[in-house]
CSV table of C-alpha atoms in Angstrom, one decimal:
chain,number,residue,atom,x,y,z
K,1,MET,CA,83.4,71.6,141.2
K,2,LYS,CA,84.6,70.1,137.9
K,3,PRO,CA,82.8,67.5,136.0
K,4,VAL,CA,84.8,64.4,136.8
K,5,GLU,CA,85.2,65.5,140.4
K,6,GLU,CA,81.5,65.9,140.9
K,7,LYS,CA,80.8,62.5,139.3
K,8,TRP,CA,83.8,60.8,141.0
K,9,GLU,CA,81.9,58.3,143.1
K,10,ILE,CA,79.4,57.4,140.3
K,11,ILE,CA,82.4,56.7,138.0
K,12,LYS,CA,84.1,54.4,140.6
K,13,ASN,CA,80.9,52.5,141.2
K,14,SER,CA,80.3,52.2,137.5
K,15,VAL,CA,83.9,50.6,137.1
K,16,ILE,CA,83.0,48.2,139.9
K,17,THR,CA,79.7,47.2,138.5
K,18,GLU,CA,79.9,47.2,134.8
K,19,TYR,CA,83.2,45.2,134.8
K,20,ASP,CA,82.3,42.7,137.5
K,21,ILE,CA,85.5,43.6,139.6
K,22,SER,CA,85.9,41.0,142.5
K,23,PRO,CA,85.3,42.3,146.0
K,24,ILE,CA,89.0,41.7,147.0
K,25,ALA,CA,90.1,43.5,143.8
K,26,VAL,CA,87.7,46.6,144.8
K,27,LYS,CA,89.2,46.6,148.2
K,28,THR,CA,92.7,46.3,147.0
K,29,TRP,CA,92.8,48.4,143.9
K,30,ILE,CA,89.6,50.6,143.4
K,31,ASP,CA,88.7,51.8,146.9
K,32,PRO,CA,92.1,53.5,147.7
K,33,MET,CA,92.0,55.5,144.3
K,34,GLU,CA,91.2,59.1,144.9
K,35,TYR,CA,90.2,62.0,142.4
K,36,TYR,CA,93.3,64.4,142.2
K,37,SER,CA,92.8,66.8,139.2
K,38,GLU,CA,91.5,67.3,135.8
K,39,THR,CA,91.9,69.4,132.6
K,40,ASP,CA,89.6,69.7,129.7
K,41,ASP,CA,90.9,66.4,128.3
K,42,SER,CA,92.8,64.6,131.1
K,43,VAL,CA,92.0,63.1,134.6
K,44,THR,CA,94.6,62.4,137.2
K,45,ILE,CA,93.8,59.6,139.8
K,46,MET,CA,96.0,59.4,142.8
K,47,LEU,CA,96.9,56.2,144.7
K,48,PRO,CA,98.4,55.7,148.0
K,49,ASN,CA,102.3,55.7,148.1
K,50,ASN,CA,102.4,52.0,149.0
K,51,LYS,CA,101.1,51.3,145.4
K,52,ALA,CA,104.3,53.1,143.7
K,53,LYS,CA,105.9,49.9,142.8
K,54,ILE,CA,103.0,48.6,140.9
K,55,LEU,CA,101.9,51.8,139.2
K,56,ASP,CA,102.5,50.4,135.8
K,57,LEU,CA,100.5,47.4,136.5
K,58,ILE,CA,97.6,49.5,137.7
K,59,THR,CA,97.9,51.7,134.8
K,60,ASP,CA,97.8,48.8,132.3
K,61,LYS,CA,95.0,47.1,134.1
K,62,TYR,CA,92.5,50.0,134.7
K,63,LYS,CA,93.3,52.8,132.5
K,64,ASP,CA,91.1,51.9,129.7
K,65,ILE,CA,88.3,50.9,132.1
K,66,PHE,CA,88.3,54.3,133.7
K,67,ILE,CA,88.6,56.0,130.3
K,68,ILE,CA,85.2,54.2,129.4
K,69,ALA,CA,83.5,54.7,132.6
K,70,ILE,CA,84.3,58.5,132.5
K,71,SER,CA,83.2,58.7,128.7
K,72,GLU,CA,79.8,57.0,129.5
K,73,THR,CA,79.2,58.9,132.6
K,74,LEU,CA,79.9,62.3,131.2
K,75,ASN,CA,79.6,61.8,127.4
K,76,ASN,CA,83.0,63.3,126.9
K,77,ASP,CA,86.4,61.8,126.3
K,78,TYR,CA,89.2,62.2,128.8
K,79,ASP,CA,92.7,60.6,129.1
K,80,VAL,CA,93.4,59.0,132.3
K,81,ASN,CA,96.7,59.1,134.3
K,82,PHE,CA,97.6,57.5,137.7
K,83,ILE,CA,100.0,58.9,140.2
K,84,VAL,CA,101.1,58.0,143.7
K,85,ASP,CA,100.7,60.6,146.5
K,86,ASP,CA,104.5,60.9,147.1
K,87,VAL,CA,105.2,62.1,143.5
K,88,LYS,CA,102.1,64.1,142.7
K,89,PRO,CA,102.8,67.2,140.6
K,90,GLN,CA,102.8,70.6,141.8
K,91,GLU,CA,99.6,72.4,141.7
K,92,ASN,CA,100.6,74.9,139.1
K,93,GLU,CA,101.6,72.1,136.8
K,94,VAL,CA,97.9,70.7,136.9
K,95,ILE,CA,95.7,73.6,137.2
K,96,GLN,CA,96.1,76.5,134.9
K,97,ASN,CA,94.5,79.9,135.5
K,98,ASN,CA,91.9,80.6,132.7
K,99,PHE,CA,93.8,83.7,131.5
K,100,GLN,CA,97.4,82.4,131.9
K,101,GLU,CA,97.6,79.4,129.7
K,102,ASN,CA,100.5,78.3,127.7
K,103,GLU,CA,101.6,81.2,125.5
K,104,SER,CA,100.3,79.4,122.4
K,105,SER,CA,97.5,77.6,124.2
K,106,ASN,CA,98.5,74.4,122.1
K,107,SER,CA,98.3,72.4,125.3
K,108,SER,CA,94.5,72.6,124.9
K,109,LEU,CA,94.7,70.3,121.7
K,110,ILE,CA,94.2,66.5,122.1
K,111,LYS,CA,97.3,65.1,120.5
K,112,LYS,CA,95.8,61.8,119.5
K,113,TYR,CA,93.4,63.5,117.0
K,114,THR,CA,95.3,63.8,113.7
K,115,PHE,CA,94.6,63.6,110.1
K,116,ASP,CA,96.5,60.3,109.8
K,117,ASN,CA,94.2,58.6,112.1
K,118,PHE,CA,91.0,59.9,110.8
K,119,VAL,CA,89.1,57.4,108.8
K,120,THR,CA,88.0,59.5,105.7
K,121,GLY,CA,85.5,57.1,104.3
K,122,ASN,CA,82.8,59.1,102.8
K,123,ASN,CA,84.0,62.4,104.3
K,124,SER,CA,86.8,63.1,101.7
K,125,PHE,CA,85.7,66.6,100.9
K,126,ALA,CA,85.5,67.6,104.6
K,127,VAL,CA,89.0,66.2,105.3
K,128,SER,CA,90.4,67.8,102.1
K,129,ALA,CA,89.0,71.2,103.2
K,130,CYS,CA,90.4,70.9,106.7
K,131,LEU,CA,93.9,69.9,105.5
K,132,ALA,CA,93.8,72.9,103.0
K,133,VAL,CA,93.1,75.2,105.8
K,134,ALA,CA,95.8,73.5,108.0
K,135,GLU,CA,98.4,74.0,105.2
K,136,THR,CA,97.6,77.8,104.4
K,137,ALA,CA,96.7,79.1,107.9
K,138,GLY,CA,99.1,82.0,108.8
K,139,THR,CA,100.0,82.5,105.2
K,140,ASP,CA,99.0,85.0,102.6
K,141,ASN,CA,97.0,82.3,100.8
K,142,ASN,CA,94.9,81.6,103.9
K,143,ALA,CA,92.2,79.4,102.4
K,144,TYR,CA,88.5,79.1,103.3
K,145,ASN,CA,88.4,81.6,106.0
K,146,PRO,CA,86.2,81.0,108.1
K,147,LEU,CA,85.9,77.2,107.7
K,148,TYR,CA,82.7,76.1,109.2
K,149,ILE,CA,82.4,72.3,109.9
K,150,TYR,CA,79.0,70.8,110.7
K,151,GLY,CA,77.3,67.5,111.4
K,152,GLY,CA,75.6,65.5,114.0
K,153,SER,CA,77.0,64.6,117.2
K,154,GLY,CA,79.8,62.0,117.3
K,155,LEU,CA,80.6,62.2,113.7
K,156,GLY,CA,84.3,63.4,113.9
K,157,LYS,CA,84.0,67.3,114.0
K,158,THR,CA,86.1,67.6,117.0
K,159,HIS,CA,88.7,65.1,115.7
K,160,LEU,CA,89.1,67.3,112.6
K,161,MET,CA,89.4,70.6,114.6
K,162,HIS,CA,92.2,69.1,116.7
K,163,ALA,CA,93.8,67.5,113.7
K,164,ILE,CA,94.1,71.1,112.1
K,165,GLY,CA,95.7,72.4,115.3
K,166,ASN,CA,98.1,69.5,115.7
K,167,TYR,CA,99.1,69.8,112.0
K,168,LEU,CA,99.9,73.4,112.6
K,169,ASN,CA,101.8,72.6,115.7
K,170,GLU,CA,103.9,70.2,113.8
K,171,HIS,CA,104.5,72.1,110.5
K,172,ASN,CA,104.2,75.8,111.6
K,173,PRO,CA,104.9,75.9,115.4
K,174,SER,CA,105.6,79.7,115.3
K,175,LEU,CA,101.9,80.3,114.9
K,176,LYS,CA,99.9,81.0,118.1
K,177,ILE,CA,96.9,78.6,118.1
K,178,LEU,CA,93.9,78.5,120.5
K,179,TYR,CA,91.3,75.7,120.6
K,180,VAL,CA,88.3,76.2,122.8
K,181,ASN,CA,84.9,74.6,123.1
K,182,SER,CA,81.8,77.1,123.4
K,183,GLU,CA,81.1,76.1,127.1
K,184,ASN,CA,84.6,77.2,128.3
K,185,PHE,CA,84.4,80.4,126.2
K,186,THR,CA,80.9,81.2,127.7
K,187,ASN,CA,82.2,80.5,131.2
K,188,GLU,CA,85.3,82.9,130.6
K,189,VAL,CA,83.1,85.6,129.3
K,190,ILE,CA,80.9,85.3,132.4
K,191,LYS,CA,83.8,85.2,134.8
K,192,SER,CA,85.4,88.3,133.2
K,193,ILE,CA,82.0,90.2,133.4
K,194,ARG,CA,81.6,89.3,137.1
K,195,SER,CA,85.2,90.1,138.0
K,196,GLY,CA,85.1,93.4,136.3
K,197,LYS,CA,81.7,94.4,138.2
K,198,LYS,CA,83.2,93.3,141.4
K,199,ASP,CA,86.6,94.9,141.6
K,200,ASN,CA,86.7,97.0,138.5
K,201,THR,CA,89.5,95.0,137.0
K,202,GLU,CA,90.5,94.7,133.4
K,203,SER,CA,89.2,91.1,133.2
K,204,MET,CA,87.5,91.8,129.8
K,205,THR,CA,90.7,93.5,128.4
K,206,ILE,CA,92.7,90.2,129.4
K,207,LEU,CA,90.1,88.0,127.9
K,208,ARG,CA,90.0,89.9,124.6
K,209,GLU,CA,93.9,89.9,124.4
K,210,LYS,CA,93.7,86.3,124.8
K,211,TYR,CA,91.2,85.5,122.0
K,212,ARG,CA,92.1,88.3,119.7
K,213,ASN,CA,96.0,88.0,119.6
K,214,VAL,CA,96.1,84.7,118.1
K,215,ASP,CA,96.9,83.4,114.5
K,216,VAL,CA,94.2,80.6,114.5
K,217,LEU,CA,91.2,80.4,116.6
K,218,LEU,CA,89.3,77.0,116.8
K,219,ILE,CA,85.9,77.2,118.5
K,220,ASP,CA,84.0,74.0,118.9
K,221,ASP,CA,80.2,73.7,119.1
K,222,ILE,CA,79.3,77.2,118.3
K,223,GLN,CA,75.5,76.5,118.5
K,224,PHE,CA,75.8,76.7,122.2
K,225,ILE,CA,76.8,80.3,122.1
K,226,ILE,CA,73.9,81.5,119.9
K,227,GLY,CA,71.2,83.2,122.2
K,228,LYS,CA,73.6,84.0,125.0
K,229,ASP,CA,73.8,87.6,124.4
K,230,ALA,CA,76.9,88.6,126.2
K,231,THR,CA,78.9,85.7,125.0
K,232,GLN,CA,77.5,86.0,121.3
K,233,GLU,CA,78.3,89.7,121.3
K,234,GLU,CA,81.9,88.9,122.5
K,235,PHE,CA,82.5,86.3,119.8
K,236,PHE,CA,81.1,88.6,117.2
K,237,HIS,CA,83.7,91.3,117.8
K,238,THR,CA,86.4,88.7,118.3
K,239,PHE,CA,85.5,87.2,114.9
K,240,ASN,CA,85.6,90.6,113.2
K,241,SER,CA,89.0,91.5,114.9
K,242,LEU,CA,90.7,88.2,113.7
K,243,TYR,CA,89.1,88.2,110.2
K,244,GLU,CA,90.1,91.8,109.5
K,245,ASN,CA,93.7,90.9,110.4
K,246,GLY,CA,93.8,87.9,108.3
K,247,LYS,CA,93.8,85.4,111.0
K,248,SER,CA,92.3,82.0,110.5
K,249,ILE,CA,88.9,81.1,112.1
K,250,ILE,CA,87.7,77.5,112.3
K,251,ILE,CA,84.3,76.8,113.7
K,252,SER,CA,82.0,73.7,114.2
K,253,SER,CA,78.5,73.2,114.8
K,254,ASP,CA,75.7,70.6,114.7
K,255,LYS,CA,74.0,72.1,111.8
K,256,HIS,CA,74.4,74.4,108.8
K,257,PRO,CA,74.3,78.2,109.8
K,258,LYS,CA,71.2,78.9,107.8
K,259,TYR,CA,69.2,76.3,109.8
K,260,MET,CA,70.3,77.6,113.2
K,261,GLU,CA,67.4,79.0,115.1
K,262,ILE,CA,67.6,82.5,116.4
K,263,LEU,CA,70.7,83.2,114.3
K,264,ASP,CA,70.5,86.9,113.3
K,265,GLU,CA,71.8,88.0,109.8
K,266,ARG,CA,75.0,89.5,110.8
K,267,TYR,CA,76.2,86.0,112.1
K,268,LEU,CA,74.8,84.1,109.3
K,269,THR,CA,76.8,86.4,106.8
K,270,ARG,CA,80.0,85.9,108.7
K,271,PHE,CA,79.7,82.1,108.9
K,272,GLN,CA,79.0,81.8,105.3
K,273,MET,CA,81.9,84.1,104.1
K,274,GLY,CA,84.2,81.1,103.8
K,275,LEU,CA,83.5,77.4,103.2
K,276,GLN,CA,80.9,75.1,104.8
K,277,VAL,CA,81.6,71.4,105.0
K,278,ASP,CA,79.4,68.8,106.3
K,279,VAL,CA,80.6,65.7,108.2
K,280,GLN,CA,78.3,62.7,107.1
K,281,PRO,CA,77.4,59.6,109.2
K,282,PRO,CA,80.0,56.8,108.4
K,283,ASN,CA,78.7,54.2,105.8
K,284,TYR,CA,79.5,50.6,106.5
K,285,GLU,CA,83.0,50.4,104.9
K,286,THR,CA,84.0,53.3,107.0
K,287,ARG,CA,82.6,51.9,110.2
K,288,LYS,CA,84.4,48.8,109.6
K,289,ALA,CA,87.7,50.6,108.7
K,290,ILE,CA,87.5,52.5,111.9
K,291,LEU,CA,87.0,49.4,114.1
K,292,ILE,CA,90.1,47.6,112.2
K,293,GLN,CA,92.2,50.7,112.8
K,294,LEU,CA,91.4,50.4,116.5
K,295,ASN,CA,91.8,46.8,116.6
K,296,GLN,CA,95.3,47.0,115.0
K,297,LYS,CA,96.2,49.5,117.5
K,298,HIS,CA,95.4,47.1,120.3
K,299,GLY,CA,97.1,44.1,118.8
K,300,ASP,CA,94.2,42.6,117.0
K,301,LYS,CA,92.7,41.4,120.3
K,302,ILE,CA,89.0,41.3,119.0
K,303,SER,CA,88.0,38.9,116.4
K,304,ASP,CA,86.7,40.0,112.9
K,305,GLU,CA,83.4,38.3,113.7
K,306,ILE,CA,83.0,40.6,116.7
K,307,LEU,CA,84.0,43.7,114.6
K,308,THR,CA,81.4,42.7,111.9
K,309,TYR,CA,78.8,42.5,114.8
K,310,ILE,CA,79.7,45.9,116.1
K,311,THR,CA,79.6,47.4,112.5
K,312,ASP,CA,76.3,45.9,111.7
K,313,ASN,CA,74.5,47.1,114.8
K,314,ILE,CA,76.1,50.7,115.3
K,315,SER,CA,75.6,52.8,112.4
K,316,SER,CA,75.2,56.4,112.9
K,317,ASN,CA,77.7,57.5,115.5
K,318,ILE,CA,81.5,57.0,115.6
K,319,ARG,CA,81.7,57.7,119.3
K,320,GLU,CA,79.4,54.9,120.1
K,321,LEU,CA,81.3,52.8,117.7
K,322,GLU,CA,84.6,53.4,119.6
K,323,GLY,CA,83.0,53.2,122.9
K,324,ALA,CA,81.6,49.8,122.1
K,325,TYR,CA,85.1,48.5,120.9
K,326,ASN,CA,86.8,50.1,124.0
K,327,LYS,CA,84.5,48.5,126.3
K,328,LEU,CA,85.4,45.1,124.9
K,329,ILE,CA,89.2,45.9,125.2
K,330,ALA,CA,88.7,46.9,128.9
K,331,LEU,CA,86.8,43.4,129.4
K,332,SER,CA,89.6,41.7,127.7
K,333,LYS,CA,92.0,43.2,130.2
K,334,ILE,CA,90.1,41.9,133.3
K,335,SER,CA,89.2,38.5,131.7
K,336,SER,CA,91.5,35.5,131.4
K,337,ASN,CA,89.7,34.1,128.4
K,338,GLU,CA,89.4,35.2,124.8
K,339,ILE,CA,86.4,37.6,124.1
K,340,THR,CA,83.8,35.5,122.3
K,341,LEU,CA,80.9,36.8,120.3
K,342,GLU,CA,78.5,35.7,123.0
K,343,MET,CA,80.5,37.5,125.7
K,344,ALA,CA,80.7,40.6,123.3
K,345,LYS,CA,76.9,40.6,122.9
K,346,ASN,CA,76.2,40.4,126.6
K,347,SER,CA,78.8,43.1,127.4
K,348,LEU,CA,77.2,45.6,124.8
K,349,LYS,CA,73.7,44.8,125.4
K,350,ASP,CA,73.1,48.3,126.8
K,351,ILE,CA,74.8,49.9,123.8
K,352,ILE,CA,73.2,47.8,121.0
K,353,ASN,CA,70.4,45.3,121.1
K,354,PRO,CA,69.8,44.1,117.5
K,355,ASN,CA,66.9,41.9,118.6
K,356,LYS,CA,64.7,44.6,119.8
K,357,ASN,CA,61.8,45.2,117.3
K,358,LYS,CA,61.6,48.9,116.9
K,359,VAL,CA,58.9,50.0,114.7
K,360,ILE,CA,59.8,52.0,111.6
K,361,ASN,CA,57.2,54.7,111.5
K,362,PHE,CA,56.8,58.4,110.3
K,363,ASP,CA,58.5,59.8,113.4
K,364,VAL,CA,61.6,57.7,113.1
K,365,ILE,CA,62.1,58.4,109.4
K,366,MET,CA,61.4,62.2,110.1
K,367,GLU,CA,64.0,62.2,112.9
K,368,GLU,CA,66.8,60.3,110.7
K,369,VAL,CA,66.3,62.3,107.5
K,370,THR,CA,66.3,65.8,109.3
K,371,LYS,CA,69.3,64.8,111.2
K,372,HIS,CA,71.1,63.6,107.9
K,373,TYR,CA,70.3,66.8,106.1
K,374,ASN,CA,70.8,69.1,109.1
K,375,VAL,CA,67.3,70.6,108.8
K,376,SER,CA,64.6,71.1,111.4
K,377,VAL,CA,61.2,69.5,111.6
K,378,ASN,CA,59.5,72.9,111.5
K,379,ASP,CA,61.3,73.5,108.1
K,380,ILE,CA,59.9,70.3,106.8
K,381,LEU,CA,56.4,70.9,107.8
K,382,SER,CA,56.6,74.6,106.6
K,383,ASN,CA,55.8,76.0,103.0
K,384,LYS,CA,59.4,76.6,102.3
K,385,ARG,CA,60.2,75.3,98.7
K,386,ASN,CA,64.0,75.8,98.5
K,387,LYS,CA,66.2,72.8,97.4
K,388,GLU,CA,67.7,72.4,101.0
K,389,ILE,CA,64.3,71.8,102.5
K,390,ALA,CA,62.2,70.3,99.4
K,391,ILE,CA,64.6,67.5,98.9
K,392,PRO,CA,64.7,66.1,102.5
K,393,ARG,CA,60.7,66.6,102.4
K,394,GLN,CA,60.5,64.4,99.2
K,395,ILE,CA,62.7,61.7,100.6
K,396,ILE,CA,60.7,61.4,103.8
K,397,MET,CA,57.5,60.8,101.7
K,398,TYR,CA,59.5,58.4,99.6
K,399,LEU,CA,60.7,56.5,102.7
K,400,CYS,CA,57.5,56.4,104.4
K,401,ASP,CA,55.8,54.9,101.4
K,402,LYS,CA,58.6,52.3,101.1
K,403,LEU,CA,59.3,51.4,104.8
K,404,THR,CA,55.9,51.8,106.5
K,405,GLU,CA,52.4,50.8,106.0
K,406,ASP,CA,51.1,54.4,106.0
K,407,THR,CA,48.9,55.3,102.9
K,408,LYS,CA,49.8,58.3,100.7
K,409,SER,CA,46.9,60.3,102.1
K,410,SER,CA,48.1,59.4,105.7
K,411,ILE,CA,51.8,60.6,104.8
K,412,GLY,CA,50.3,63.7,103.2
K,413,SER,CA,48.3,64.8,106.2
K,414,LYS,CA,51.4,64.4,108.5
K,415,LEU,CA,53.4,66.6,106.3
K,416,ASN,CA,50.6,69.0,105.7
K,417,ARG,CA,50.4,68.0,102.0
K,418,ASP,CA,47.6,66.5,99.8
K,419,HIS,CA,47.5,63.0,98.3
K,420,SER,CA,48.5,64.1,94.8
K,421,THR,CA,51.6,66.1,96.1
K,422,VAL,CA,52.8,63.0,98.0
K,423,ILE,CA,52.5,60.8,94.8
K,424,SER,CA,54.4,63.6,92.7
K,425,ASN,CA,57.1,63.9,95.1
K,426,ILE,CA,57.6,60.1,95.5
K,427,ASN,CA,58.0,59.8,91.7
K,428,LYS,CA,60.6,62.7,91.8
K,429,VAL,CA,62.6,60.7,94.3
K,430,LYS,CA,62.4,57.4,92.2
K,431,GLU,CA,63.6,59.5,89.0
K,432,MET,CA,66.6,61.0,90.9
K,433,ILE,CA,67.4,57.5,92.2
K,434,GLU,CA,67.3,56.2,88.5
K,435,ASN,CA,69.4,59.1,87.1
K,436,ASP,CA,71.8,59.9,89.8
K,437,PRO,CA,74.2,57.2,91.2
K,438,SER,CA,75.3,59.3,94.2
K,439,PHE,CA,71.7,60.2,95.1
K,440,GLU,CA,70.8,56.4,95.0
K,441,LYS,CA,73.8,55.7,97.3
K,442,ASN,CA,72.7,58.3,99.8
K,443,ILE,CA,69.2,56.9,99.8
K,444,ASP,CA,70.6,53.4,100.4
K,445,SER,CA,72.6,54.7,103.2
K,446,LEU,CA,69.6,56.2,104.8
K,447,ILE,CA,67.6,53.0,104.5
K,448,LYS,CA,70.4,51.1,106.1
K,449,ILE,CA,70.6,53.6,109.1
K,450,ILE,CA,66.7,53.6,109.6
K,451,THR,CA,66.4,49.7,109.3
K,452,SER,CA,69.3,49.0,111.6
K,453,LEU,CA,68.0,51.2,114.4
């Protein structure tokens, strides 16, 4: 059973309860809706044929609401389409066999994710690198191969992956492009292994032809493959085959390869052969720009006062930022009144709660700094002294001293350091702040994130 199909009743109930839909509207519109099908990024909902004449009305009224409900239930974005049962598509138009997708597999790309609508903000280097790869893939000047994009959840890595694929579709349509997330790749490997054992078919050969005969392979969330022996081994040989033949490989992950646990040397070497770029949490200006762009797309339905409220209270995740805005748009579609700040606060209380008094303590600072620098807690607490670990550790000491009531001795004991080491490292951070404006800006950004949690 597929994800949306499995949660269909929960999703419908969420639509009814979250958006306060009247009993008559539930009976007339929602109850007759049936799950029909889904792909990796789209869901089709079927209506009885007596609704055919008002299909456009239903789509306009409920599409955004179902998009939000599905996203919040599954933590994954899907487009939503409505059909009536007398015009439902043929099965082979909706469900594709795992090994017989579109010849270029371009259909797996989400068309709305482009470079044009990615708000660059403080991620100009990451965007420039991705665009350089898109411009040179399939040529003799194949740049930054492989490209390894890393950063926390909901920061835009998947958007950039699809933007590369969509750029190539537009500017170099002859290239064979394949985008896949690691979960689907793993499932295909497992299915191939099982099929081969069961009936002695050439399932693995078909799988290898699919993945090794492309010009550009984009694989999302590679961290979920690491540790799965068969899948990991298959990807290793696929990587080698593509790289040796001059094909482009783009990978995304939640952290830099050298900070991935149980990653052996042969993978680390390959992941670091090209270019690694990190996607940073959006700063205030970027968050506001993202909301303004969304608002313009929807006809400026939400006031600037409300956009500022969302910007102030959601600081580290673009997905949550967009989810909050989309929830208000859905609310505006079912409300006859203009959305006020008070209505927005009430609607978004489950997403943001600025009145909660969350204590800023050592654990909060540790979590945010390690996430920001893509390092592990174990690394911070270890005796490692390389720059990638030492600087985040020093920043944790500085922020604990600045934002908490902990004594320097207490901070040191939590980090397995003595009192004098803490004082020395705090002074080092202060010196870097005084001498390096970009470092000072980075510290300010971290403080804003931590104090707005």
